[in-house]
Coordinates of C-alpha atoms in Angstrom, one line a residue:
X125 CA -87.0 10.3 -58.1
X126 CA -84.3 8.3 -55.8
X127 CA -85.9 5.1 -54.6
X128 CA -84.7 4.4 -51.2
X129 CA -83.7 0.3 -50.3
X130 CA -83.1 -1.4 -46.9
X131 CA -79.7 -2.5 -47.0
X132 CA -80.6 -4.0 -43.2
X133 CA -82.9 -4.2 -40.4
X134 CA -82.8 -5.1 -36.7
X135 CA -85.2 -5.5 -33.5
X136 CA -83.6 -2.9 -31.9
X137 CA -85.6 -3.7 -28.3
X138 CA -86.1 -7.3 -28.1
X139 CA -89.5 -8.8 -26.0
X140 CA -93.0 -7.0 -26.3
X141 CA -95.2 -5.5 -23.6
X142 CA -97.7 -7.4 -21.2
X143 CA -100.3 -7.6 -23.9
X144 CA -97.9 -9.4 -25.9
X145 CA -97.1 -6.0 -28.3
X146 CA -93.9 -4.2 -29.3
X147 CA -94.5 -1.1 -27.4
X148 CA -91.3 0.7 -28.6
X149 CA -91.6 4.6 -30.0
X150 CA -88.8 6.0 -31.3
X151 CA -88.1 9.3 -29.5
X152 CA -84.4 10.3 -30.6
X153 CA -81.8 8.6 -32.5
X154 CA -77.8 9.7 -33.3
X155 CA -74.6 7.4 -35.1
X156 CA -72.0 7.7 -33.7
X157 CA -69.1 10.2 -35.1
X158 CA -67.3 7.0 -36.4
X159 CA -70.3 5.7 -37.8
X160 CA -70.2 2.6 -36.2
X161 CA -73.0 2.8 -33.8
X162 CA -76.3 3.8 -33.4
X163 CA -78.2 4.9 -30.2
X164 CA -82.4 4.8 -30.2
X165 CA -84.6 6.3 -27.5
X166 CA -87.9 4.5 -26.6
X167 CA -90.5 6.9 -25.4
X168 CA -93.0 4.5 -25.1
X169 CA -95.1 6.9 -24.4
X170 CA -98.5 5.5 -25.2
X171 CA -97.4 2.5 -23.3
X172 CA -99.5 1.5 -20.4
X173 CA -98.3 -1.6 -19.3
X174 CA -95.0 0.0 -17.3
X175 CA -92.4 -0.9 -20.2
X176 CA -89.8 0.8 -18.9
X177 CA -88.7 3.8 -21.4
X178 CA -85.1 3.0 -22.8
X179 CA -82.1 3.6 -25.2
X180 CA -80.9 0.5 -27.9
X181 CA -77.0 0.8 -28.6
X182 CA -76.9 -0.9 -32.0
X183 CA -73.6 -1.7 -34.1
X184 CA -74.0 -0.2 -37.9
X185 CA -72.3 -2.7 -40.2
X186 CA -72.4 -2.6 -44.0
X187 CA -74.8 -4.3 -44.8
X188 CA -75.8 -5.4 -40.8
X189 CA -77.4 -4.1 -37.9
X190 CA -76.7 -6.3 -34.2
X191 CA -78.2 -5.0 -31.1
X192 CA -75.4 -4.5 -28.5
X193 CA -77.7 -3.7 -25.7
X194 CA -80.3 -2.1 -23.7
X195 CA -79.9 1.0 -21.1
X196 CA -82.5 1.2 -19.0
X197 CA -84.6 2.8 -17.5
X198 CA -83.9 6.5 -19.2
X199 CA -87.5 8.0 -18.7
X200 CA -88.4 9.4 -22.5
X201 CA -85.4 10.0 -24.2
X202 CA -86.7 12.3 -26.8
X203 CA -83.5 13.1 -28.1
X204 CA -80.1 12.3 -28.4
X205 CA -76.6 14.0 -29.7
X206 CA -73.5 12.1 -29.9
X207 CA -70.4 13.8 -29.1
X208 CA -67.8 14.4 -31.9
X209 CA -64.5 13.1 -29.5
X210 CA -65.5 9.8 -29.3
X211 CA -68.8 7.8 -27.9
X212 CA -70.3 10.1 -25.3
X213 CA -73.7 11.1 -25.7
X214 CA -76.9 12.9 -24.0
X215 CA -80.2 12.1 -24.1
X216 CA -83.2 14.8 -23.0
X217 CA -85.5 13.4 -20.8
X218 CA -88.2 15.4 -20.8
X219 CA -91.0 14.5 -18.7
X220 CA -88.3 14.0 -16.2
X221 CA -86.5 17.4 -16.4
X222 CA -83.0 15.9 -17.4
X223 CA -80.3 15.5 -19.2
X224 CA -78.2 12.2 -19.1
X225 CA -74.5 11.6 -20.4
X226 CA -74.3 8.2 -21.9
X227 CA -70.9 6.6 -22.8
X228 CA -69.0 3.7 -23.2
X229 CA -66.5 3.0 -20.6
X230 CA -64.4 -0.2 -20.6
X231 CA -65.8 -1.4 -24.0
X232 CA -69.6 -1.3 -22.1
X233 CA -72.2 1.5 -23.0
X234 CA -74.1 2.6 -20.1
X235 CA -76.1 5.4 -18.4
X236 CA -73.2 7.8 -16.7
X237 CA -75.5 9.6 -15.2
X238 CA -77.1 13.5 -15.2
X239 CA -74.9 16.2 -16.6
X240 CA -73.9 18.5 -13.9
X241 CA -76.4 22.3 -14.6
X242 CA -74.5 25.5 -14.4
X243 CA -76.2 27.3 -11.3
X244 CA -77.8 23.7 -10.3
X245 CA -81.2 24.9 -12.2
X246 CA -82.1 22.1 -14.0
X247 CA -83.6 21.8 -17.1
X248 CA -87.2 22.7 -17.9
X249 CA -89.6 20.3 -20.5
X250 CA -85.9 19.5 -22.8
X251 CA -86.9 18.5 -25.8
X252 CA -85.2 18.8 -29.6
X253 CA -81.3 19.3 -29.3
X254 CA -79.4 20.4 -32.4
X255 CA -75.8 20.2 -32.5
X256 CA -72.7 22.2 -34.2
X257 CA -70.9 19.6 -36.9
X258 CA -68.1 21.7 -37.6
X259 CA -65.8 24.7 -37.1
X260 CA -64.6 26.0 -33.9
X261 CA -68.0 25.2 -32.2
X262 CA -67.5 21.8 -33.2
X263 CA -69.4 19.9 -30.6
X264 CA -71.6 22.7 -28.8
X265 CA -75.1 21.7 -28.4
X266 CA -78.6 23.8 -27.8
X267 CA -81.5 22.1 -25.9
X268 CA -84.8 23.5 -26.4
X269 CA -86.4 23.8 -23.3
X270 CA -90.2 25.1 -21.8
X271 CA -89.0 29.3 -22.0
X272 CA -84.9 29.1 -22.9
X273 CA -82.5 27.2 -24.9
X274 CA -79.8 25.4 -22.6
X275 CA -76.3 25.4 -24.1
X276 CA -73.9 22.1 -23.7
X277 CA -70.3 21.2 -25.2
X278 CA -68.9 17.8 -25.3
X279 CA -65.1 18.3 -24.5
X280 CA -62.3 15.8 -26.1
X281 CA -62.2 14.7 -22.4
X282 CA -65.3 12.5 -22.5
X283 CA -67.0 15.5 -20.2
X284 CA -70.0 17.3 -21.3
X285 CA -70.5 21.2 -19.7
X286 CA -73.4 23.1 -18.8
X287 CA -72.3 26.8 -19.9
X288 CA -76.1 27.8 -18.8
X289 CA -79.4 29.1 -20.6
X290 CA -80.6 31.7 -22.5
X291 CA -83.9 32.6 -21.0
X292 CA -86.7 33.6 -22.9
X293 CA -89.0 35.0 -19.6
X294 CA -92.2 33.3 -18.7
X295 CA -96.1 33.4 -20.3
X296 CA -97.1 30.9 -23.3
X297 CA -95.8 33.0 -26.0
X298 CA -92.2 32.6 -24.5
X299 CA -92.6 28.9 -25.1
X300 CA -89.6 27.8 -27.8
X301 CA -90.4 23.5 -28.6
X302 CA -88.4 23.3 -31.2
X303 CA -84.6 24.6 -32.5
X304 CA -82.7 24.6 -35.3
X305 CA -79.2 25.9 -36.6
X306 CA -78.1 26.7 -40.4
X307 CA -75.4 27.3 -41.7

């Protein structure tokens, strides 16, 4: 058996909560396509003491880890997808019914906003997103949702597009919570 070593470590979200804990749950994480940096959602969702929930942007070095910043407040950012074009990415919010672009503009990473939903229905419960690595559908992304899987693209452009959902109908045993994709 492989034995695994830290080559580095890093407080990721600096401070702890009112009862003097580190409150931090990790919801989602993605690098970067260049590998150079690393995005970490905080659910916090056991938290009671109003931490806000939040994303870490951390640099990856060789054999280093520095925390760049903290975007905040991104309620539950369960997961994240970076796009393949450079460093855009979304987050799921799902407790919130969202979906929010994050990328770095002017050297600064920050909260862009909500991506814009195909027919204005927004999401439903977004949870687990998988992404396409390679091919033609090279940066298409499926979000599971409560009853349909939502389907995104990151464009070379920096913009990410809402091509709509594939709805599964309504009732419990329509009910997707996770996805996956193989090759």
């Amino acid at each position: 058996p492989t034995t695994a070593t830290m080559l580095a470590s890093s407080d990721a979200f600096p401070g702890v909560d009112s009862s003097g804990k580190d409150a931090a749950i990790v919801g989602g994480a993605a690098l970067t396509p260049d590998g150079t940096t690393v995005l970490v959602g905080d659910t916090a969702a056991a938290d009671l003491s109003n931490t806000p929930n939040r994303v870490a942007v951390v640099t990856v070095g060789a054999t280093s880890l520095t925390p760049v910043t903290v975007l905040s407040p991104l309620e539950d950012p369960e997961a994240i997808v970076t796009s393949p074009f450079g460093n855009v990415a979304v987050a799921s919010r799902a407790f919130g019914n969202a979906l929010f672009i994050i990328d770095q503009s002017a050297g600064t990473w920050r909260i862009r906003g909500e991506v814009a939903y195909m027919g204005g229905t927004k999401p439903q419960l977004p949870g687990d997103m998988v992404e396409l690595h390679r091919g033609a559908l090279a940066g298409h992304v499926f979000v599971s949702e409560n009853v349909a899987v939502r389907h995104l693209v990151f464009h070379a452009t920096g913009e990410v597009e809402d091509l709509g959902i594939l709805a599964f109908g309504d009732g419990l045993s329509e009910i997707n919570g996770v996805i996956g994709v193989t090759p």
